[in-house]
Amino acid sequence: MKYKTLKGLQDILPPDISVWQHIEAGARDIFKNYGFQEIRLPVMESTDVFIRSIGETSDIVEKEMYTFQDKGGRSVTLRPEGTAPFVRAYVEHHLYNNPAPQKYYYMGPMFRYERPQAFRYRQFYQIGAEAMGIDDPKLDAEIISMLALILGSIGLVGLNFEITSIGCKNCRPGYRSALKKFLNDKIDKFCKDCQRRFDINPLRILDCKVPSCIESRQGSPPVLDFLCTECEGHFKSLKKYLDILSVSYTINPNLVRGLDYYTKTAFEVSSESLGSQKAVAAGGRYDSMVDEFGGPSTPGIGFAIGMERIIPLIKDSLSEPAGPDLLFCPLGDEAAVKAFLLTGQLRAEGLWVEMNLESTSLRSQMRKANRIGAKNVIVLGEDELKTGEISIKDMVSGEQNKSLLEVNQLIKIIRKET
Ligand code: ATP
Ligand code: MG
């Protein structure tokens, strides 16, 4: 074959697309009840948008970005995630002037140059949500419970919600020193990347996936022991509010997110059914990002769900989409023109109608009716045209109903209004 999708990319075709639509529609309904509005942002941004916010030493910026020069010599990057572009838009359009919390959601493709494997693609889709302007942990609990509701409503079960707090700019330095002290005399056991990270961003070492690094960092000091009074109080309240909302969670003091911008609350949702790529959604609070993008100091919190990781978990539980309400099987040219006209008229009335466009035998037309799952079939031959009377075959019950070849009567029979 001459052309194929690029490595790590995939075409999403029917009938699978109905699973995507089911998830997206379910999420939209819930977002509406929580007051989240949709935003659609470009898939590329100025490269700087990602470097500053995600962090120069993060895996995403170091290894995974699709970055190139456009014809004007500007460095642009296909978005690897949605929060940094969102904050860019939030500041650019002064969205902070709206009453807080300002709540937005997005759905769309993200791009990361990763090694393709099961549940890990180079173009993948996220459903993300961001809530701005409020630091109160009630908002954190609300966001996490909304995420639980979205994942639950599409039929996911057996998920593990892990939460932690990773502190703020006041307590992070203390933790950083303690971590460096712990790593100091064993840093030569770590991979080259981690040795470099030791000086510039030691917290990243906790997120390294190299098995020997995972082994060597066992027993590192837990971040929760280093929280300042404010972060500690915030985390305590978050747990209380999650309990009030009956969201079950486990505390994972070793949860480090792959992005540098998080402060205080961080969380990840995983499913054991997915094997090693088990994170289905993740998020956290980012209280200094708006500031860094040149806006007024504004706290924010958000999450992103990975579509390709939730689809395999529900795919089999959804039934096949239904076929058309009606299929016309015309026999001969004149019948085909009449069927052509009626097909258009009935579609305009809100029915899904198909007609056979090839002049094939009645037998092969009926075979097609079964293959596409048509609910009703009308065979239109010379006699029917002459008398203006047809019979509609209900393909489920096998029943035949007589009708005039006339739009209103056809609609009534198909909608079973007679
Ligand atoms: P992982 O640890 O699996 O690499 P991550 O921490 O890099 O995940 P985030 O940046 O938090 O992922 O993105 C949120 C969600 O997006 C993840 O939980 C996952 O479901 C999904 N995701 C991330 N990268 C990919 C990818 N390459 N292919 C498919 N889904 C992805
Ligand atoms: Mg990753």
mmCIF file with all atom_site columns, N, CA and C in Angstrom, residues 71-105:
data_model
loop_
_atom_site.group_PDB
_atom_site.id
_atom_site.type_symbol
_atom_site.label_atom_id
_atom_site.label_alt_id
_atom_site.label_comp_id
_atom_site.label_asym_id
_atom_site.label_entity_id
_atom_site.label_seq_id
_atom_site.pdbx_PDB_ins_code
_atom_site.Cartn_x
_atom_site.Cartn_y
_atom_site.Cartn_z
_atom_site.occupancy
_atom_site.B_iso_or_equiv
_atom_site.pdbx_formal_charge
_atom_site.auth_seq_id
_atom_site.auth_comp_id
_atom_site.auth_asym_id
_atom_site.auth_atom_id
_atom_site.pdbx_PDB_model_num
ATOM 1   N N  . LYS A 1 71  ? 7.021   28.987 8.161  1.00 0.00 ? 71  LYS A N  1
ATOM 2   C CA . LYS A 1 71  ? 7.693   29.648 7.046  1.00 0.00 ? 71  LYS A CA 1
ATOM 3   C C  . LYS A 1 71  ? 8.162   31.056 7.400  1.00 0.00 ? 71  LYS A C  1
ATOM 4   N N  . GLY A 1 72  ? 7.622   31.599 8.507  1.00 0.00 ? 72  GLY A N  1
ATOM 5   C CA . GLY A 1 72  ? 8.056   32.920 8.943  1.00 0.00 ? 72  GLY A CA 1
ATOM 6   C C  . GLY A 1 72  ? 9.217   32.838 9.925  1.00 0.00 ? 72  GLY A C  1
ATOM 7   N N  . GLY A 1 73  ? 9.744   31.610 10.125 1.00 0.00 ? 73  GLY A N  1
ATOM 8   C CA . GLY A 1 73  ? 10.891  31.453 11.009 1.00 0.00 ? 73  GLY A CA 1
ATOM 9   C C  . GLY A 1 73  ? 10.536  31.425 12.489 1.00 0.00 ? 73  GLY A C  1
ATOM 10  N N  . ARG A 1 74  ? 9.222   31.342 12.818 1.00 0.00 ? 74  ARG A N  1
ATOM 11  C CA . ARG A 1 74  ? 8.815   31.273 14.228 1.00 0.00 ? 74  ARG A CA 1
ATOM 12  C C  . ARG A 1 74  ? 8.849   29.835 14.698 1.00 0.00 ? 74  ARG A C  1
ATOM 13  N N  . SER A 1 75  ? 9.214   29.626 15.952 1.00 0.00 ? 75  SER A N  1
ATOM 14  C CA . SER A 1 75  ? 9.187   28.272 16.497 1.00 0.00 ? 75  SER A CA 1
ATOM 15  C C  . SER A 1 75  ? 7.786   27.994 17.024 1.00 0.00 ? 75  SER A C  1
ATOM 16  N N  . VAL A 1 76  ? 7.124   27.008 16.422 1.00 0.00 ? 76  VAL A N  1
ATOM 17  C CA . VAL A 1 76  ? 5.774   26.654 16.875 1.00 0.00 ? 76  VAL A CA 1
ATOM 18  C C  . VAL A 1 76  ? 5.757   25.198 17.320 1.00 0.00 ? 76  VAL A C  1
ATOM 19  N N  . THR A 1 77  ? 4.816   24.875 18.200 1.00 0.00 ? 77  THR A N  1
ATOM 20  C CA . THR A 1 77  ? 4.732   23.521 18.748 1.00 0.00 ? 77  THR A CA 1
ATOM 21  C C  . THR A 1 77  ? 3.290   23.045 18.722 1.00 0.00 ? 77  THR A C  1
ATOM 22  N N  . LEU A 1 78  ? 3.101   21.798 18.269 1.00 0.00 ? 78  LEU A N  1
ATOM 23  C CA . LEU A 1 78  ? 1.766   21.197 18.339 1.00 0.00 ? 78  LEU A CA 1
ATOM 24  C C  . LEU A 1 78  ? 1.504   20.914 19.812 1.00 0.00 ? 78  LEU A C  1
ATOM 25  N N  . ARG A 1 79  ? 0.369   21.345 20.314 1.00 0.00 ? 79  ARG A N  1
ATOM 26  C CA . ARG A 1 79  ? 0.155   21.301 21.764 1.00 0.00 ? 79  ARG A CA 1
ATOM 27  C C  . ARG A 1 79  ? 0.288   19.883 22.329 1.00 0.00 ? 79  ARG A C  1
ATOM 28  N N  . PRO A 1 80  ? 1.149   19.701 23.339 1.00 0.00 ? 80  PRO A N  1
ATOM 29  C CA . PRO A 1 80  ? 1.252   18.389 23.982 1.00 0.00 ? 80  PRO A CA 1
ATOM 30  C C  . PRO A 1 80  ? 0.236   18.235 25.109 1.00 0.00 ? 80  PRO A C  1
ATOM 31  N N  . GLU A 1 81  ? -0.405  19.327 25.500 1.00 0.00 ? 81  GLU A N  1
ATOM 32  C CA . GLU A 1 81  ? -1.398  19.305 26.581 1.00 0.00 ? 81  GLU A CA 1
ATOM 33  C C  . GLU A 1 81  ? -2.213  20.582 26.490 1.00 0.00 ? 81  GLU A C  1
ATOM 34  N N  . GLY A 1 82  ? -3.281  20.654 27.271 1.00 0.00 ? 82  GLY A N  1
ATOM 35  C CA . GLY A 1 82  ? -4.224  21.747 27.085 1.00 0.00 ? 82  GLY A CA 1
ATOM 36  C C  . GLY A 1 82  ? -4.154  22.895 28.084 1.00 0.00 ? 82  GLY A C  1
ATOM 37  N N  . THR A 1 83  ? -3.498  22.686 29.218 1.00 0.00 ? 83  THR A N  1
ATOM 38  C CA . THR A 1 83  ? -3.573  23.716 30.263 1.00 0.00 ? 83  THR A CA 1
ATOM 39  C C  . THR A 1 83  ? -2.780  24.970 29.909 1.00 0.00 ? 83  THR A C  1
ATOM 40  N N  . ALA A 1 84  ? -1.548  24.785 29.405 1.00 0.00 ? 84  ALA A N  1
ATOM 41  C CA . ALA A 1 84  ? -0.742  25.970 29.079 1.00 0.00 ? 84  ALA A CA 1
ATOM 42  C C  . ALA A 1 84  ? -1.424  26.819 27.988 1.00 0.00 ? 84  ALA A C  1
ATOM 43  N N  . PRO A 1 85  ? -1.920  26.217 26.882 1.00 0.00 ? 85  PRO A N  1
ATOM 44  C CA . PRO A 1 85  ? -2.657  27.040 25.906 1.00 0.00 ? 85  PRO A CA 1
ATOM 45  C C  . PRO A 1 85  ? -3.883  27.699 26.518 1.00 0.00 ? 85  PRO A C  1
ATOM 46  N N  . PHE A 1 86  ? -4.544  26.978 27.428 1.00 0.00 ? 86  PHE A N  1
ATOM 47  C CA . PHE A 1 86  ? -5.724  27.567 28.071 1.00 0.00 ? 86  PHE A CA 1
ATOM 48  C C  . PHE A 1 86  ? -5.329  28.812 28.848 1.00 0.00 ? 86  PHE A C  1
ATOM 49  N N  . VAL A 1 87  ? -4.266  28.709 29.624 1.00 0.00 ? 87  VAL A N  1
ATOM 50  C CA . VAL A 1 87  ? -3.854  29.864 30.440 1.00 0.00 ? 87  VAL A CA 1
ATOM 51  C C  . VAL A 1 87  ? -3.417  31.022 29.534 1.00 0.00 ? 87  VAL A C  1
ATOM 52  N N  . ARG A 1 88  ? -2.767  30.691 28.421 1.00 0.00 ? 88  ARG A N  1
ATOM 53  C CA . ARG A 1 88  ? -2.412  31.734 27.442 1.00 0.00 ? 88  ARG A CA 1
ATOM 54  C C  . ARG A 1 88  ? -3.684  32.461 26.990 1.00 0.00 ? 88  ARG A C  1
ATOM 55  N N  . ALA A 1 89  ? -4.741  31.698 26.667 1.00 0.00 ? 89  ALA A N  1
ATOM 56  C CA . ALA A 1 89  ? -6.000  32.300 26.211 1.00 0.00 ? 89  ALA A CA 1
ATOM 57  C C  . ALA A 1 89  ? -6.695  33.070 27.347 1.00 0.00 ? 89  ALA A C  1
ATOM 58  N N  . TYR A 1 90  ? -6.628  32.516 28.539 1.00 0.00 ? 90  TYR A N  1
ATOM 59  C CA . TYR A 1 90  ? -7.257  33.128 29.721 1.00 0.00 ? 90  TYR A CA 1
ATOM 60  C C  . TYR A 1 90  ? -6.690  34.525 29.955 1.00 0.00 ? 90  TYR A C  1
ATOM 61  N N  . VAL A 1 91  ? -5.369  34.634 29.805 1.00 0.00 ? 91  VAL A N  1
ATOM 62  C CA . VAL A 1 91  ? -4.720  35.932 30.014 1.00 0.00 ? 91  VAL A CA 1
ATOM 63  C C  . VAL A 1 91  ? -4.967  36.842 28.806 1.00 0.00 ? 91  VAL A C  1
ATOM 64  N N  . GLU A 1 92  ? -4.821  36.276 27.601 1.00 0.00 ? 92  GLU A N  1
ATOM 65  C CA . GLU A 1 92  ? -4.968  37.084 26.378 1.00 0.00 ? 92  GLU A CA 1
ATOM 66  C C  . GLU A 1 92  ? -6.350  37.738 26.291 1.00 0.00 ? 92  GLU A C  1
ATOM 67  N N  . HIS A 1 93  ? -7.395  36.999 26.697 1.00 0.00 ? 93  HIS A N  1
ATOM 68  C CA . HIS A 1 93  ? -8.760  37.525 26.568 1.00 0.00 ? 93  HIS A CA 1
ATOM 69  C C  . HIS A 1 93  ? -9.316  38.060 27.886 1.00 0.00 ? 93  HIS A C  1
ATOM 70  N N  . HIS A 1 94  ? -8.437  38.267 28.866 1.00 0.00 ? 94  HIS A N  1
ATOM 71  C CA . HIS A 1 94  ? -8.826  38.821 30.174 1.00 0.00 ? 94  HIS A CA 1
ATOM 72  C C  . HIS A 1 94  ? -10.014 38.083 30.777 1.00 0.00 ? 94  HIS A C  1
ATOM 73  N N  . LEU A 1 95  ? -10.009 36.770 30.659 1.00 0.00 ? 95  LEU A N  1
ATOM 74  C CA . LEU A 1 95  ? -11.164 36.010 31.162 1.00 0.00 ? 95  LEU A CA 1
ATOM 75  C C  . LEU A 1 95  ? -11.289 36.125 32.681 1.00 0.00 ? 95  LEU A C  1
ATOM 76  N N  . TYR A 1 96  ? -10.212 36.574 33.332 1.00 0.00 ? 96  TYR A N  1
ATOM 77  C CA . TYR A 1 96  ? -10.239 36.747 34.790 1.00 0.00 ? 96  TYR A CA 1
ATOM 78  C C  . TYR A 1 96  ? -11.201 37.851 35.206 1.00 0.00 ? 96  TYR A C  1
ATOM 79  N N  . ASN A 1 97  ? -11.665 38.671 34.253 1.00 0.00 ? 97  ASN A N  1
ATOM 80  C CA . ASN A 1 97  ? -12.625 39.714 34.612 1.00 0.00 ? 97  ASN A CA 1
ATOM 81  C C  . ASN A 1 97  ? -14.032 39.167 34.829 1.00 0.00 ? 97  ASN A C  1
ATOM 82  N N  . ASN A 1 98  ? -14.290 37.941 34.418 1.00 0.00 ? 98  ASN A N  1
ATOM 83  C CA . ASN A 1 98  ? -15.602 37.326 34.662 1.00 0.00 ? 98  ASN A CA 1
ATOM 84  C C  . ASN A 1 98  ? -15.668 36.862 36.115 1.00 0.00 ? 98  ASN A C  1
ATOM 85  N N  . PRO A 1 99  ? -16.897 36.693 36.642 1.00 0.00 ? 99  PRO A N  1
ATOM 86  C CA . PRO A 1 99  ? -16.999 36.260 38.041 1.00 0.00 ? 99  PRO A CA 1
ATOM 87  C C  . PRO A 1 99  ? -16.328 34.895 38.269 1.00 0.00 ? 99  PRO A C  1
ATOM 88  N N  . ALA A 1 100 ? -15.586 34.786 39.355 1.00 0.00 ? 100 ALA A N  1
ATOM 89  C CA . ALA A 1 100 ? -14.904 33.528 39.683 1.00 0.00 ? 100 ALA A CA 1
ATOM 90  C C  . ALA A 1 100 ? -15.865 32.583 40.408 1.00 0.00 ? 100 ALA A C  1
ATOM 91  N N  . PRO A 1 101 ? -15.707 31.271 40.267 1.00 0.00 ? 101 PRO A N  1
ATOM 92  C CA . PRO A 1 101 ? -14.725 30.638 39.401 1.00 0.00 ? 101 PRO A CA 1
ATOM 93  C C  . PRO A 1 101 ? -15.159 30.658 37.928 1.00 0.00 ? 101 PRO A C  1
ATOM 94  N N  . GLN A 1 102 ? -14.186 30.927 37.061 1.00 0.00 ? 102 GLN A N  1
ATOM 95  C CA . GLN A 1 102 ? -14.454 30.824 35.628 1.00 0.00 ? 102 GLN A CA 1
ATOM 96  C C  . GLN A 1 102 ? -14.159 29.372 35.252 1.00 0.00 ? 102 GLN A C  1
ATOM 97  N N  . LYS A 1 103 ? -15.146 28.733 34.603 1.00 0.00 ? 103 LYS A N  1
ATOM 98  C CA . LYS A 1 103 ? -15.016 27.283 34.380 1.00 0.00 ? 103 LYS A CA 1
ATOM 99  C C  . LYS A 1 103 ? -15.143 26.948 32.899 1.00 0.00 ? 103 LYS A C  1
ATOM 100 N N  . TYR A 1 104 ? -14.154 26.257 32.381 1.00 0.00 ? 104 TYR A N  1
ATOM 101 C CA . TYR A 1 104 ? -14.115 25.949 30.953 1.00 0.00 ? 104 TYR A CA 1
ATOM 102 C C  . TYR A 1 104 ? -13.749 24.484 30.714 1.00 0.00 ? 104 TYR A C  1
ATOM 103 N N  . TYR A 1 105 ? -14.208 23.953 29.569 1.00 0.00 ? 105 TYR A N  1
ATOM 104 C CA . TYR A 1 105 ? -13.746 22.621 29.193 1.00 0.00 ? 105 TYR A CA 1
ATOM 105 C C  . TYR A 1 105 ? -13.376 22.593 27.716 1.00 0.00 ? 105 TYR A C  1
#
